[in-house]
């Protein structure tokens, strides 16, 4: 898995980078080698004013789904990555399940 992390308006220190790596690995491990490339982007929406303004966006290439994108906004980058990683797992699981159901119903409808 290729992981790229970028920030805008925040500091990407070693602690945050380690948490991002750990959260992303936990989120994608169940999908095996279906996940090729993951981009994590943080942006501070309100700047120095504070508040619930740290957005985390996860974008990943997932075979055979294509691009899966989720995002969440929280007060801290740590909360945002945790929440976005959970969303990524739920969203990807749901999309893969739907695809499996469509494929199996298509196969059942064909006669040989």
mmCIF file of C-alpha atoms in Angstrom:
data_model
loop_
_atom_site.group_PDB
_atom_site.id
_atom_site.type_symbol
_atom_site.label_atom_id
_atom_site.label_comp_id
_atom_site.label_asym_id
_atom_site.label_seq_id
_atom_site.Cartn_x
_atom_site.Cartn_y
_atom_site.Cartn_z
ATOM 1 C CA UNK A 1 0.000 0.000 0.000
ATOM 2 C CA UNK A 2 1.317 3.376 -1.039
ATOM 3 C CA UNK A 3 0.408 6.052 1.561
ATOM 4 C CA UNK A 4 0.671 9.794 0.979
ATOM 5 C CA UNK A 5 -0.100 12.302 3.765
ATOM 6 C CA UNK A 6 -0.463 16.035 3.216
ATOM 7 C CA UNK A 7 -1.548 18.920 5.427
ATOM 8 C CA UNK A 8 -2.702 22.494 4.931
ATOM 9 C CA UNK A 9 -2.759 24.862 7.888
ATOM 10 C CA UNK A 10 -1.529 22.185 10.331
ATOM 11 C CA UNK A 11 1.790 20.766 11.406
ATOM 12 C CA UNK A 12 2.493 17.186 10.386
ATOM 13 C CA UNK A 13 4.664 16.059 13.282
ATOM 14 C CA UNK A 14 6.012 12.559 13.854
ATOM 15 C CA UNK A 15 3.257 11.672 16.342
ATOM 16 C CA UNK A 16 0.483 12.570 13.897
ATOM 17 C CA UNK A 17 2.232 10.758 11.053
ATOM 18 C CA UNK A 18 2.525 7.587 13.186
ATOM 19 C CA UNK A 19 -1.154 7.763 14.163
ATOM 20 C CA UNK A 20 -2.171 8.234 10.517
ATOM 21 C CA UNK A 21 -0.121 5.221 9.426
ATOM 22 C CA UNK A 22 -1.559 3.065 12.216
ATOM 23 C CA UNK A 23 -5.176 4.164 11.582
ATOM 24 C CA UNK A 24 -4.941 3.718 7.813
ATOM 25 C CA UNK A 25 -3.319 0.299 8.093
ATOM 26 C CA UNK A 26 -6.053 -0.827 10.494
ATOM 27 C CA UNK A 27 -8.740 0.518 8.145
ATOM 28 C CA UNK A 28 -7.422 -1.159 4.988
ATOM 29 C CA UNK A 29 -5.940 -4.412 6.312
ATOM 30 C CA UNK A 30 -9.209 -6.322 5.977
ATOM 31 C CA UNK A 31 -9.259 -5.568 2.243
ATOM 32 C CA UNK A 32 -5.852 -7.144 1.627
ATOM 33 C CA UNK A 33 -4.161 -6.154 -1.589
ATOM 34 C CA UNK A 34 -7.352 -4.624 -3.022
ATOM 35 C CA UNK A 35 -6.182 -1.232 -1.724
ATOM 36 C CA UNK A 36 -3.315 0.121 -3.795
ATOM 37 C CA UNK A 37 -2.871 3.804 -3.094
ATOM 38 C CA UNK A 38 -4.131 5.889 -0.172
ATOM 39 C CA UNK A 39 -4.015 9.664 0.133
ATOM 40 C CA UNK A 40 -4.767 11.314 3.474
ATOM 41 C CA UNK A 41 -5.242 15.077 3.498
ATOM 42 C CA UNK A 42 -5.765 17.319 6.476
ATOM 43 C CA UNK A 43 -6.941 20.902 6.261
ATOM 44 C CA UNK A 44 -7.546 23.448 9.008
ATOM 45 C CA UNK A 45 -10.776 25.077 7.860
ATOM 46 C CA UNK A 46 -10.916 28.030 10.277
ATOM 47 C CA UNK A 47 -7.236 28.719 10.740
ATOM 48 C CA UNK A 48 -6.217 30.056 14.152
ATOM 49 C CA UNK A 49 -9.822 30.737 15.234
ATOM 50 C CA UNK A 50 -10.153 27.147 16.469
ATOM 51 C CA UNK A 51 -13.321 25.147 16.794
ATOM 52 C CA UNK A 52 -14.412 21.975 15.045
ATOM 53 C CA UNK A 53 -12.418 22.706 11.960
ATOM 54 C CA UNK A 54 -9.901 19.980 11.164
ATOM 55 C CA UNK A 55 -11.002 18.005 8.126
ATOM 56 C CA UNK A 56 -9.468 14.671 7.217
ATOM 57 C CA UNK A 57 -10.066 13.297 3.734
ATOM 58 C CA UNK A 58 -9.097 9.743 2.785
ATOM 59 C CA UNK A 59 -8.997 8.835 -0.881
ATOM 60 C CA UNK A 60 -8.022 5.318 -1.920
ATOM 61 C CA UNK A 61 -7.882 3.188 -5.036
ATOM 62 C CA UNK A 62 -9.756 -0.002 -4.219
ATOM 63 C CA UNK A 63 -9.971 -2.866 -6.699
ATOM 64 C CA UNK A 64 -12.501 -3.380 -8.264
ATOM 65 C CA UNK A 65 -14.434 -0.354 -6.950
ATOM 66 C CA UNK A 66 -12.188 2.403 -8.212
ATOM 67 C CA UNK A 67 -11.764 5.482 -6.039
ATOM 68 C CA UNK A 68 -13.296 5.528 -2.552
ATOM 69 C CA UNK A 69 -13.381 8.935 -0.842
ATOM 70 C CA UNK A 70 -14.504 9.709 2.716
ATOM 71 C CA UNK A 71 -13.994 12.693 4.971
ATOM 72 C CA UNK A 72 -14.797 13.838 8.457
ATOM 73 C CA UNK A 73 -14.307 17.016 10.454
ATOM 74 C CA UNK A 74 -13.389 17.241 14.130
ATOM 75 C CA UNK A 75 -11.650 19.488 16.601
ATOM 76 C CA UNK A 76 -8.291 17.709 16.296
ATOM 77 C CA UNK A 77 -6.474 15.886 13.523
ATOM 78 C CA UNK A 78 -6.293 12.786 15.734
ATOM 79 C CA UNK A 79 -10.089 12.670 16.106
ATOM 80 C CA UNK A 80 -10.560 13.394 12.409
ATOM 81 C CA UNK A 81 -8.301 10.560 11.200
ATOM 82 C CA UNK A 82 -9.875 8.065 13.615
ATOM 83 C CA UNK A 83 -13.375 8.933 12.435
ATOM 84 C CA UNK A 84 -12.459 9.076 8.737
ATOM 85 C CA UNK A 85 -10.682 5.701 8.956
ATOM 86 C CA UNK A 86 -13.806 4.121 10.483
ATOM 87 C CA UNK A 87 -15.914 5.678 7.728
ATOM 88 C CA UNK A 88 -13.536 4.329 5.109
ATOM 89 C CA UNK A 89 -13.870 0.785 6.448
ATOM 90 C CA UNK A 90 -17.675 0.985 6.626
ATOM 91 C CA UNK A 91 -18.038 2.594 3.206
ATOM 92 C CA UNK A 92 -15.668 0.213 1.442
ATOM 93 C CA UNK A 93 -17.227 -2.843 3.073
ATOM 94 C CA UNK A 94 -20.714 -1.691 2.087
ATOM 95 C CA UNK A 95 -19.683 -0.976 -1.512
ATOM 96 C CA UNK A 96 -17.928 -4.339 -1.876
ATOM 97 C CA UNK A 97 -20.965 -6.135 -0.418
ATOM 98 C CA UNK A 98 -23.287 -4.362 -2.842
ATOM 99 C CA UNK A 99 -21.052 -5.306 -5.744
ATOM 100 C CA UNK A 100 -20.980 -8.955 -4.642
ATOM 101 C CA UNK A 101 -24.798 -8.973 -4.374
ATOM 102 C CA UNK A 102 -25.174 -7.465 -7.845
ATOM 103 C CA UNK A 103 -22.717 -9.940 -9.313
ATOM 104 C CA UNK A 104 -24.373 -12.947 -7.657
ATOM 105 C CA UNK A 105 -27.883 -11.848 -8.705
ATOM 106 C CA UNK A 106 -26.642 -11.372 -12.263
ATOM 107 C CA UNK A 107 -25.102 -14.841 -12.275
ATOM 108 C CA UNK A 108 -28.274 -16.394 -10.848
ATOM 109 C CA UNK A 109 -30.364 -14.777 -13.559
ATOM 110 C CA UNK A 110 -28.345 -16.304 -16.400
ATOM 111 C CA UNK A 111 -29.024 -19.765 -17.695
ATOM 112 C CA UNK A 112 -26.487 -22.078 -19.227
#
